[in-house]
XYZ file of C-alpha atoms in Angstrom:
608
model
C 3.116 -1.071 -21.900
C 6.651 -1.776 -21.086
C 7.580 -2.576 -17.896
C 9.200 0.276 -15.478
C 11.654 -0.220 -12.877
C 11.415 3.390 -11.921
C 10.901 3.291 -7.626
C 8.103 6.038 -8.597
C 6.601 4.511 -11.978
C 3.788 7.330 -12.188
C 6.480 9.851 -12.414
C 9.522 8.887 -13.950
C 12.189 10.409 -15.771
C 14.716 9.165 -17.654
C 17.854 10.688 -15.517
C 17.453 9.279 -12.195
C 19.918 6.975 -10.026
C 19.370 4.655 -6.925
C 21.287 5.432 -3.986
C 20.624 1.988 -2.642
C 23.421 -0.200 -1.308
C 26.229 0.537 1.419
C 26.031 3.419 3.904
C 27.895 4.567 6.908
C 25.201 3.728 10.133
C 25.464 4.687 13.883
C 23.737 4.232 16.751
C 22.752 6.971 18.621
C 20.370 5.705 22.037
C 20.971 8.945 24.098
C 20.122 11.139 21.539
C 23.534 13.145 21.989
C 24.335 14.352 18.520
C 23.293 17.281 17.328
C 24.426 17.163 13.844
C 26.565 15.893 11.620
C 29.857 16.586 12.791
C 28.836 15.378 16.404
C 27.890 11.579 14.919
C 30.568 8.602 14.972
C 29.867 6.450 12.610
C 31.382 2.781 13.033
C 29.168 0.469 10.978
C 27.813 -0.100 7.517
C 24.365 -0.844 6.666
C 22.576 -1.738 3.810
C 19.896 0.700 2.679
C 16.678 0.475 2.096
C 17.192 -2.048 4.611
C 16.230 -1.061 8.579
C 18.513 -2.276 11.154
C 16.407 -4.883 12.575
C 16.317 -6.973 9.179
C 19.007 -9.316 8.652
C 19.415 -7.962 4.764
C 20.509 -4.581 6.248
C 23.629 -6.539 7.426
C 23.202 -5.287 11.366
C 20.263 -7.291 11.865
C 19.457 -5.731 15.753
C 16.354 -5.905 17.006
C 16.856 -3.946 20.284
C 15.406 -0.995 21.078
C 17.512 1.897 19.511
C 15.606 5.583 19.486
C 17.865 7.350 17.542
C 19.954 6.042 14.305
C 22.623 8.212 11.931
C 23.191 7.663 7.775
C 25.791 8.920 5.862
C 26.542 8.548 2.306
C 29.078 10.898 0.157
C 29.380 10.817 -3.769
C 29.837 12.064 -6.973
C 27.019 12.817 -8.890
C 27.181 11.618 -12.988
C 27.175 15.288 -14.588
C 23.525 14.885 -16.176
C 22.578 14.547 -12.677
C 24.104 17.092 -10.896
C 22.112 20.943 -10.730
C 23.224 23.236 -12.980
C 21.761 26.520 -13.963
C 19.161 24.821 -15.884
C 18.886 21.961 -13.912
C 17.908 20.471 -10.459
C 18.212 17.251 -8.915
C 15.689 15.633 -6.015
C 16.395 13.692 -3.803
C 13.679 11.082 -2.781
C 13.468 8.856 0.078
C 11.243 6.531 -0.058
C 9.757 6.075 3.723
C 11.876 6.849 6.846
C 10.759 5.780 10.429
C 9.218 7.844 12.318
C 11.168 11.503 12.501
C 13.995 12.317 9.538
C 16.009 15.551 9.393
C 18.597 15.517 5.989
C 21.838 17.354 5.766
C 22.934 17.834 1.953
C 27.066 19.468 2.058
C 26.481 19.909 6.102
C 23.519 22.226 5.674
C 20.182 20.880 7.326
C 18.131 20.444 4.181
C 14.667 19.203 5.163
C 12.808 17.793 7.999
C 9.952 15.339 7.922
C 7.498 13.716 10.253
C 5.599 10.263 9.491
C 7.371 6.817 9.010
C 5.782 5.552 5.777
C 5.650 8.470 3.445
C 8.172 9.902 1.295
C 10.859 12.573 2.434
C 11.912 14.869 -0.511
C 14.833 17.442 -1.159
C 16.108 19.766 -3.440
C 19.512 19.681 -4.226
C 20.407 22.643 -5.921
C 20.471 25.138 -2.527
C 22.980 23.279 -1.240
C 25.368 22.334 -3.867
C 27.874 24.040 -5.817
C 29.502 21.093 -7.941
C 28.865 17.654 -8.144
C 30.009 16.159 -4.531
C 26.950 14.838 -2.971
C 27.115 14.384 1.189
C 24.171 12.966 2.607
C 23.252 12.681 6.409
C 20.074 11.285 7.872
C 18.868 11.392 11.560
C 16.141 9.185 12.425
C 13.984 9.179 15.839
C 11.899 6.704 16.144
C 10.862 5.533 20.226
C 9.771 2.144 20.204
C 7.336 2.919 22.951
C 6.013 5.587 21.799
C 2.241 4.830 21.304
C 0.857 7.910 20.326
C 2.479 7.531 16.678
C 0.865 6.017 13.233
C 3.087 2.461 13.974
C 1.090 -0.087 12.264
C 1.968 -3.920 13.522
C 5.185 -2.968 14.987
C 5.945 -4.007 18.494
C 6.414 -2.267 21.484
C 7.756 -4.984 23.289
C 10.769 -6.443 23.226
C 10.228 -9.785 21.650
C 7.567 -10.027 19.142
C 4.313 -11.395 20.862
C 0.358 -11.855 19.584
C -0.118 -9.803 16.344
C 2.735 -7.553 16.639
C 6.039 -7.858 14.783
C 9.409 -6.733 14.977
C 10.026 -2.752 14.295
C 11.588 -0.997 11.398
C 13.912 1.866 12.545
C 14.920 4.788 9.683
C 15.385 4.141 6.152
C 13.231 1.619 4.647
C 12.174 1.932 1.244
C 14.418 3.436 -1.595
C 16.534 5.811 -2.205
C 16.991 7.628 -4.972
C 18.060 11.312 -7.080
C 17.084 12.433 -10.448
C 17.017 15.499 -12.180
C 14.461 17.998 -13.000
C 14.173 21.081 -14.814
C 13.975 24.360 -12.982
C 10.556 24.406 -14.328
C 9.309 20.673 -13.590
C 5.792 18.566 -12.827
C 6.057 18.413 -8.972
C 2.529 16.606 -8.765
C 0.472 15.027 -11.167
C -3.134 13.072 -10.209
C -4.799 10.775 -12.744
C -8.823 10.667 -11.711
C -10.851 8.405 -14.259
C -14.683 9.174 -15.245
C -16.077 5.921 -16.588
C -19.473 6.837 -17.199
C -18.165 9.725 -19.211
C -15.281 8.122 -20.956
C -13.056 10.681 -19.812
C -9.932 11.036 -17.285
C -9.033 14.163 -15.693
C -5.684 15.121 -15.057
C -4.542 17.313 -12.345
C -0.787 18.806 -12.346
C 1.121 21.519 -10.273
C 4.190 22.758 -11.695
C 6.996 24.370 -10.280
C 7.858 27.841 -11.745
C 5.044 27.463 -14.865
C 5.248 31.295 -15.831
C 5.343 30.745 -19.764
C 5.014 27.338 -20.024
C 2.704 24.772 -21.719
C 2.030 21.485 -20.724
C 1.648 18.939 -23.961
C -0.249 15.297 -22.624
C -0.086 12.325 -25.243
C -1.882 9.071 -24.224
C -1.203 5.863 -25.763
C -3.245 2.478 -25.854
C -1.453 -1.020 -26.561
C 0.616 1.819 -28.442
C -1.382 4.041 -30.439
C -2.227 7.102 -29.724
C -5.578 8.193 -28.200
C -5.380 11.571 -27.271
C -2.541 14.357 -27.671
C -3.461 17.807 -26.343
C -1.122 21.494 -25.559
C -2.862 23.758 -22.260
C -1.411 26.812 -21.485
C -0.154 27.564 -18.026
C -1.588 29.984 -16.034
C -0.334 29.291 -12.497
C 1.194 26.190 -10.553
C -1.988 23.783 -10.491
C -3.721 23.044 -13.691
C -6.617 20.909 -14.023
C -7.933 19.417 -17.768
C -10.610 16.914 -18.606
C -9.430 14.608 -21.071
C -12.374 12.818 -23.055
C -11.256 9.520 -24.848
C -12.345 8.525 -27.977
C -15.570 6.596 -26.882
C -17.235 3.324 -29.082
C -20.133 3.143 -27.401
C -20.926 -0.700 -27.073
C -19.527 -2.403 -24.070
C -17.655 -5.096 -26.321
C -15.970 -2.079 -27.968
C -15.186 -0.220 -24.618
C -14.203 -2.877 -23.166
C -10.653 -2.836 -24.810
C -10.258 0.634 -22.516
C -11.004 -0.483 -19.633
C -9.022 -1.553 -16.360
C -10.424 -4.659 -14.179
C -8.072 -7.698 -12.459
C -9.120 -9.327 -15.168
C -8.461 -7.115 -18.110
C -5.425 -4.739 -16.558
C -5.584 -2.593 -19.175
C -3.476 0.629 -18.632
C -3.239 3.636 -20.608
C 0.223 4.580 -21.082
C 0.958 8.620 -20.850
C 3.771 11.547 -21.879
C 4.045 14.470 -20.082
C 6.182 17.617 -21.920
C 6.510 20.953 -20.132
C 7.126 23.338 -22.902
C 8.734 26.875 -22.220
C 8.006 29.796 -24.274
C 10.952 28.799 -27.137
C 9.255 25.531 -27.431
C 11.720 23.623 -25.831
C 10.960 20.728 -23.652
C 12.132 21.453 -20.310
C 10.786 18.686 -18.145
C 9.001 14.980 -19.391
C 7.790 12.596 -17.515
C 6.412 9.446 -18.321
C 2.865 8.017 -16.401
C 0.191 5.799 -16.660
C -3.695 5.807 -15.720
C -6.440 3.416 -16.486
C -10.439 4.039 -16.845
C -11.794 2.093 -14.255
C -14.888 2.950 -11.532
C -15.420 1.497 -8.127
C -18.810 2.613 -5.690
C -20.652 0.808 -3.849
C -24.754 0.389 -4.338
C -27.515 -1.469 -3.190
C -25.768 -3.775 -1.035
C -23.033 -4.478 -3.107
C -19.165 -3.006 -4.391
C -19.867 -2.131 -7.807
C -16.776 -1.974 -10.594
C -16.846 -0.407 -14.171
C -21.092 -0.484 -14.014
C -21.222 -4.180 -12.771
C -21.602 -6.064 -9.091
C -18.416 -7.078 -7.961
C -17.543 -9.724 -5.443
C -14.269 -9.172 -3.658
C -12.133 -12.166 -2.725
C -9.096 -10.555 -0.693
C -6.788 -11.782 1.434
C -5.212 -10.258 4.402
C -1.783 -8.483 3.460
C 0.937 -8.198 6.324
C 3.252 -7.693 3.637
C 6.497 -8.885 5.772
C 9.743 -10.723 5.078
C 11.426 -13.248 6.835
C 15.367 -11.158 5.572
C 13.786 -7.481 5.312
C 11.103 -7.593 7.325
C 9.115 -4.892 5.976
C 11.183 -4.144 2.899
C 11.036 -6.191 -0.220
C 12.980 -6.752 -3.572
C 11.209 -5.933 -6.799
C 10.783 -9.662 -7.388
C 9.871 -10.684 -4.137
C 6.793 -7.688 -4.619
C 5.797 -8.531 -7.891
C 5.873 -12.380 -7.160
C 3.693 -11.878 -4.006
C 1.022 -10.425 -6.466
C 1.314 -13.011 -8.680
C 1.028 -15.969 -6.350
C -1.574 -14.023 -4.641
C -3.656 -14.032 -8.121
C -2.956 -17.908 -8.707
C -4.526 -18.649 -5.332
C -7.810 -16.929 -6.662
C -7.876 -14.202 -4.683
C -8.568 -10.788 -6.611
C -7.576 -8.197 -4.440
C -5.143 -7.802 -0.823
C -6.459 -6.223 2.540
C -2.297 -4.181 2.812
C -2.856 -4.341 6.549
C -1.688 -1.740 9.058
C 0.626 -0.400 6.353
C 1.696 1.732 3.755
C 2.982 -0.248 0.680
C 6.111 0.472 -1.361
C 4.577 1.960 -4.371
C 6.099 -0.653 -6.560
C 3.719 -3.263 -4.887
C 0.930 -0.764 -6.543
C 3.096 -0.698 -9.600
C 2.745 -4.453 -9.691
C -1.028 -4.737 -9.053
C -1.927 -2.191 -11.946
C -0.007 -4.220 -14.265
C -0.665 -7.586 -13.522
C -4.722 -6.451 -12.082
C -4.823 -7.397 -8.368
C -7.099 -4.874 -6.134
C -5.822 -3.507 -3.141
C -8.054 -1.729 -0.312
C -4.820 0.219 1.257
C -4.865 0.705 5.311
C -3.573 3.322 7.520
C -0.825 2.119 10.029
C -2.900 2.685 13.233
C -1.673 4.497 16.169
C -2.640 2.608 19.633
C -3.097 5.542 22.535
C -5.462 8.482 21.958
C -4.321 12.233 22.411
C -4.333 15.219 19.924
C -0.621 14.219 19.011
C -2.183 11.436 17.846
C -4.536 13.152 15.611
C -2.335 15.551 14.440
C 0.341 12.581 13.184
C -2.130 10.420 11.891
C -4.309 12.808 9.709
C -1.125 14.491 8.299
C 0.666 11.115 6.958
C -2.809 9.507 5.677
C -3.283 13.049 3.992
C 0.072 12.147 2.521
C -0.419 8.306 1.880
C -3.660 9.468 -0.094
C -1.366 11.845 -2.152
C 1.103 9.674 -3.192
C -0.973 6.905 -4.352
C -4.375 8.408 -5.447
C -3.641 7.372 -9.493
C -2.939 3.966 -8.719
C -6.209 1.606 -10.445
C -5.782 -1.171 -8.027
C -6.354 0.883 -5.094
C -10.440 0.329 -4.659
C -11.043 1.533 -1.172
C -9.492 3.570 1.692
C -9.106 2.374 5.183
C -8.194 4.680 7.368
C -8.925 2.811 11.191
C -9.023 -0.789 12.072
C -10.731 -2.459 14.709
C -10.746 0.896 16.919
C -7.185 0.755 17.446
C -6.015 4.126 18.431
C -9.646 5.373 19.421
C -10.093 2.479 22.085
C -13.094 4.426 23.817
C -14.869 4.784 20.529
C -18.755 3.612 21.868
C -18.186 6.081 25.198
C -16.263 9.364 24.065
C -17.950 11.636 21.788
C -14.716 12.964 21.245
C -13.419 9.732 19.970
C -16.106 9.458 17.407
C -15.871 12.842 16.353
C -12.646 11.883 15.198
C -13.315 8.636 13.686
C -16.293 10.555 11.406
C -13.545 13.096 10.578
C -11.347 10.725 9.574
C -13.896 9.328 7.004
C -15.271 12.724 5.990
C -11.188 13.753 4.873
C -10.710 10.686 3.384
C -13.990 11.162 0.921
C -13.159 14.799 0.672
C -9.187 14.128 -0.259
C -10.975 11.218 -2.621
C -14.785 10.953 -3.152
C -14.355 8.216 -6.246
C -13.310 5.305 -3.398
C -15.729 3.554 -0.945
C -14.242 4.184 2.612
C -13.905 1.440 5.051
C -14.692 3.803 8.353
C -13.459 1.428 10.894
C -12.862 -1.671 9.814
C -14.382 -4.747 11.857
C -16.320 -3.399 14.316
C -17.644 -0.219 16.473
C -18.374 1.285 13.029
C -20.374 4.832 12.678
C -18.897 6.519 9.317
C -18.505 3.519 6.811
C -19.246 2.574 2.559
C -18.866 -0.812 3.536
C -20.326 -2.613 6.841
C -16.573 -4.703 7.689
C -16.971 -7.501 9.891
C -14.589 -9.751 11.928
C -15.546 -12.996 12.177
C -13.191 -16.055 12.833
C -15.683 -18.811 13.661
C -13.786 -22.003 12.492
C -17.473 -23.758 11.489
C -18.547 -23.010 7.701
C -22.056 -23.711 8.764
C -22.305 -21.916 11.730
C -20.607 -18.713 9.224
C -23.642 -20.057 6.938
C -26.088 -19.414 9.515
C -25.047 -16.029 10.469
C -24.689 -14.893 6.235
C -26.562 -17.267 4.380
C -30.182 -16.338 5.045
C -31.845 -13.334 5.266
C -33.155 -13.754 8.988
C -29.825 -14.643 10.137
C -28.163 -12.157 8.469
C -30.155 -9.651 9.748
C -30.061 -11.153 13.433
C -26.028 -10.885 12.797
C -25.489 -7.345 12.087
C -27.842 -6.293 15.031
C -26.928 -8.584 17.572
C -23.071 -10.301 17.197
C -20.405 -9.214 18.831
C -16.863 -9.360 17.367
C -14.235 -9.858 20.165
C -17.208 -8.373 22.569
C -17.189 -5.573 20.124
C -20.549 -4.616 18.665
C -20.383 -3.981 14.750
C -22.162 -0.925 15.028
C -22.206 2.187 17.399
C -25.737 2.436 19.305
C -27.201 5.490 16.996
C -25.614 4.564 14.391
C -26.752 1.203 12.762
C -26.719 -1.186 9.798
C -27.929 1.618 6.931
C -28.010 -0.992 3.669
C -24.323 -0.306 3.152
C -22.080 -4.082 1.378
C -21.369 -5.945 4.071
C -17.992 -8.316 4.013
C -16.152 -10.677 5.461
C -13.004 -8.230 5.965
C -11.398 -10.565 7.941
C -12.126 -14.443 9.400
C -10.511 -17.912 8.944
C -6.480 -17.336 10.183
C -6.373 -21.541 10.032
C -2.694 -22.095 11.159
C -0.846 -25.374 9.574
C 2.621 -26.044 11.131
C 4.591 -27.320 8.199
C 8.089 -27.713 10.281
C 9.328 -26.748 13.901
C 7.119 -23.875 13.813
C 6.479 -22.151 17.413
C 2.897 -19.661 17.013
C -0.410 -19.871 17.123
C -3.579 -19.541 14.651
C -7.128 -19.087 15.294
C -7.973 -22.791 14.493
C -5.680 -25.644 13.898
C -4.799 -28.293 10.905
C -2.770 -31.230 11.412
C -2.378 -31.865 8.268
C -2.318 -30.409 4.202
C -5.500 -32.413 3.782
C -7.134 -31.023 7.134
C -5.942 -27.835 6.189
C -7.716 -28.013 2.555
C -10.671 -29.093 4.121
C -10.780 -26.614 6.681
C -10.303 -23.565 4.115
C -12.671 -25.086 1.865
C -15.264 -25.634 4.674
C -14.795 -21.436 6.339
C -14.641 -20.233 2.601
C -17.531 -21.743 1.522
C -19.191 -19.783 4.526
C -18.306 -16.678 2.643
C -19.040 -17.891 -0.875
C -22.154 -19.325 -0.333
C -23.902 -16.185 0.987
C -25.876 -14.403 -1.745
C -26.249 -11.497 0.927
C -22.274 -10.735 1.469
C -20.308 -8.233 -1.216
C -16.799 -10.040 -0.572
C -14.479 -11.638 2.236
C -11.019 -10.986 2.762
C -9.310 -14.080 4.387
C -6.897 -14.286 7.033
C -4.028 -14.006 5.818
C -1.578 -14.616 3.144
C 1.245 -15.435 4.775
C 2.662 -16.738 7.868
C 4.009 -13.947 10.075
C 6.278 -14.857 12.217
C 4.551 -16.042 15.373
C 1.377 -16.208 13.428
C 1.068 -19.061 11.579
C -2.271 -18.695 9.719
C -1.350 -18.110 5.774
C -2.067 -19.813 2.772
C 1.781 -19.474 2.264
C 4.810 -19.647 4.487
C 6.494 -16.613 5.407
C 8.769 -17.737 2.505
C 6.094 -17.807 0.128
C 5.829 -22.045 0.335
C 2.563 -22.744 -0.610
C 0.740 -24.691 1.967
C -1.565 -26.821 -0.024
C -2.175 -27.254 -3.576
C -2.386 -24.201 -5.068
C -5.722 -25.553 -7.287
C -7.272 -26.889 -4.505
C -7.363 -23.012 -2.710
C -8.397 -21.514 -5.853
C -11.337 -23.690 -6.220
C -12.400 -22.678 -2.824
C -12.287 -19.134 -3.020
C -13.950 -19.431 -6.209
C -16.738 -21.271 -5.522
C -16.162 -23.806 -7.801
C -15.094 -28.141 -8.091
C -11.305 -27.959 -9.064
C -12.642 -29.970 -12.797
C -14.606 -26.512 -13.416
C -11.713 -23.834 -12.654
C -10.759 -21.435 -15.262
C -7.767 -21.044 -16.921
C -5.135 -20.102 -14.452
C -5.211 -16.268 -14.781
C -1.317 -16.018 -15.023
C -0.740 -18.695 -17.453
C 1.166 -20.917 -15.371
C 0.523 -24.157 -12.712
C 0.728 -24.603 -8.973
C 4.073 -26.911 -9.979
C 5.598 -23.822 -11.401
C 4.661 -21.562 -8.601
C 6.094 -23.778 -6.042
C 9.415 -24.339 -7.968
C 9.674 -21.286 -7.800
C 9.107 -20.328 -4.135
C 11.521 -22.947 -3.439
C 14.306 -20.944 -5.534
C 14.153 -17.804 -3.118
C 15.431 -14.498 -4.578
């Protein structure tokens, strides 16, 4: 396929604009302005941007509750509403609290910080003049809200980082037919060759909808439903050869990231096309069974690593090539998939790992008090987060609590685990075709996959407690994980995968480094040994389905990735791979990106 650089590649158009770049900013810490024409704006800031990163050209890390956006413009004619036309306008994630203005009228309110905000243009415009204004509330102490690994102090301290305030991931308008696709879902069916497709339209009365899917471009499939109300649901069954060497061509896996490449045509009753959109799905199975994750038929062993997915200049807002590289290295280290921890990625990270075939188990941002706000936030923006990226391939598993944060009473309040048990039970109801990481690393009662913590800096004392069966066993029933037991008393070990979801975090100062790491290397050739030693804990163990290590990158204070926070690779980027594959460094495979650790590091050394 052809590579998009559409901010939503599963539904693009061809009219669309980004509406990145310079806008007006203001502060507003008393929360005294009502609306538009109360807010003074004095600065400019660089959207998608937040305050606190440097790249937004404010770069302010205080605490500031309430922030203002304006932006006024012309819209090109073909994207402007017109009386067969309208035009949405998408924002990508806003922290926490957004209300929009479009032309002075209040156009849309929205509540979650890492979700998308969407508005129709066409109530509120009468020409082309576009004026856009953004509130954003977002109290950095409030700790009843989904927040992730943003701080709530001051100064970033122990695994919390600086906060992102309002706008942070793209902006952008495009235009739509009256009659449009507002939501499309892509669900595969490997054992049946088939992929069902799942569409609600907006004003279908007459319509048809015509689907055309392509392989390494030739057609597969082109079929014509008729409409009968907004959501339509088809099961399309691809032309199937039978013999795994044959299917094999079809099929999606990090190491074959085959996609399927799709049109969508919304037909009225003249037979004119009204609305296209342009998609892409891949067959591709993940469950779990006897013990192990299972992919396409076949035992899989994960090798993830621990995703904070921060930058040094945007903190958590990256370019393009800053995502796509950060899948790329992460796939020359020889890992297979990411851990996106505590957040919500921008869905051209996703984009990314379909194309180039890097799982990705995606994570909740956790709240860290308990109260029914809490519930009610949290379960609406997962509900959302599950939504917007349920047709990505590379998303294998759901996570939707770590480590009990935001539940802290878990093993003493019924009430508590009532509402971890929902949590999973929504999550397989919203998507029963991904495993379900319950709560991952500990105190776990609803789970696919047993998680464990574990950052023991001794391989062989990580051998003893996953190598053999009797230790193994003694492990799940008896170690505690920060004091934390792994299971909750009525609820134990019940054959489910167990992993590795998070240990090693070995921290190697390269510089003038201040932070801290669960263990310590003095040196690259300590460090290699170190990781090889801890990995070879996890690889080793015939009884574990996977690890994910701690972490990629160096986050600020912490200082326990493979890579610096600027993407420097720590080591040689052969020697890692050999560890997490198991393997002497004379028997790796060929690199799975075609290029060497020399390349990779000239690179990281380039920047942007």
């Amino acid at each position: 396929m052809a590579y998009s650089d559409h901010p939503r590649p599963q539904i693009e158009r061809a009219r669309w604009l980004s509406l990145d770049g310079a806008w007006q900013f203001a502060y507003d810490d008393d929360a005294r302005w009502i609306g538009p024409a109360d807010a003074a704006f004095d600065r400019t800031i660089t959207v998608p941007y937040a305050p606190e990163a440097p790249r937004s050209g404010i770069h302010d890390e205080g605490f500031h509750p309430v922030v203002w956006y304006r932006r006024t413009l012309e819209l090109p004619a073909d994207l402007a509403p017109d009386a067969a036309h309208d035009t949405i306008l998408h924002f990508g994630a806003i922290d926490y609290k957004s209300d929009v203005w479009i032309n002075g009228q209040h156009a849309a309110s929205h509540v979650g910080g890492h979700t998308p905000v969407r508005v129709r243009l066409a109530p509120f415009m009468t020409g082309g003049t576009l004026d856009i204004v953004v509130r954003a509330e977002d109290d950095p102490l409030d700790m009843m809200k989904p927040r992730g690994k943003q701080d709530w102090l001051a100064e970033p301290h122990g695994i919390w980082y600086p906060r992102t305030t309002g706008i942070w991931q793209t902006v952008f308008v495009e235009q739509v037919g009256r009659s449009h696709i507002e939501r499309l879902q892509w669900t595969p069916d490997f054992a049946k060759f088939e992929i069902r497709l799942d569409t609600r339209i907006a004003a279908p009365e007459g319509h048809r909808l015509r689907v055309r899917l392509w392989l390494a471009g030739r057609v597969l499939v082109e079929d014509e439903y008729g409409l009968k109300g907004r959501d339509t649901s088809r099961v399309i069954a691809l032309p199937d050869p039978g013999i795994d060497d044959a299917r094999a061509e079809f099929v999606w896996s990090p190491e074959h990231p085959q996609l399927i490449d799709a049109e969508l045509f919304l037909v009225d009753g003249n037979g004119e096309v009204v609305d296209e959109v342009k998609s892409y799905t891949a067959l591709r199975a993940v469950s779990t069974a006897n013990g192990r994750f299972v992919m396409n038929g076949r035992s899989y062993f994960l090798r993830l690593v621990l995703d904070q997915g921060y930058w040094r200049e945007g903190v958590m807002t990256a370019s393009d090539e800053e995502l796509r590289r950060d899948v790329e290295l992460t796939k020359s280290l020889g890992f297979n998939g990411v851990r996106k921890h505590q957040k919500i990625e921008n869905p051209r990270f996703l984009y990314w790992a379909d194309v180039l075939g890097l799982l990705v188990w995606e994570e909740m941002p956790s709240a860290y008090g308990y109260s029914n706000e809490t519930v009610t936030r949290l379960a609406a923006e997962w509900q959302e987060a599950i939504e917007r990226d349920y047709s990505h391939p590379s998303i294998v598993a759901w996570v939707p609590f770590n480590e009990s944060w935001g539940i802290p009473e878990l093993p003493h309040s019924p009430v508590q685990r009532s509402y971890q048990q929902a949590l999973y039970h929504l999550t397989k109801t919203l998507d029963p075709t991904r495993p379900v990481s319950g709560n991952d690393g500990w105190e776990q009662i609803a789970t696919d996959i047993f998680a464990v913590h574990d950052y023991h800096h001794s391989g062989a004392i990580l051998h003893e407690r996953y190598g053999s069966e009797a230790g193994f066993r003694d492990t799940l029933t008896t170690f505690r994980s920060a004091g934390r037991a792994l299971a909750i008393d009525g609820h134990p070990y019940a054959g489910q995968p167990v992993m590795l979801t998070e240990f090693g975090g070995i921290a190697y100062f390269m510089g003038n480094e201040a932070g801290w790491g669960y263990s310590t290397a003095k040196d690259t050739e300590d460090f290699v040994e170190r990781y090889a030693d801890v990995l070879a804990g996890a690889t080793d163990s015939d009884l574990l389905a996977g690890y994910c290590y701690t972490q990629l990158t160096d986050t600020y204070q912490e200082q326990n990735g493979v890579l610096t926070m600027d993407r420097r690779p720590k080591a040689d980027i052969a020697a890692i791979r050999a560890a997490n594959l198991g393997v002497p460094i004379a028997r790796l495979p060929e690199h799975p990106l075609g290029y060497n650790a020399r390349w990779v590091r000239t690179q990281a050394e380039r920047g942007n």
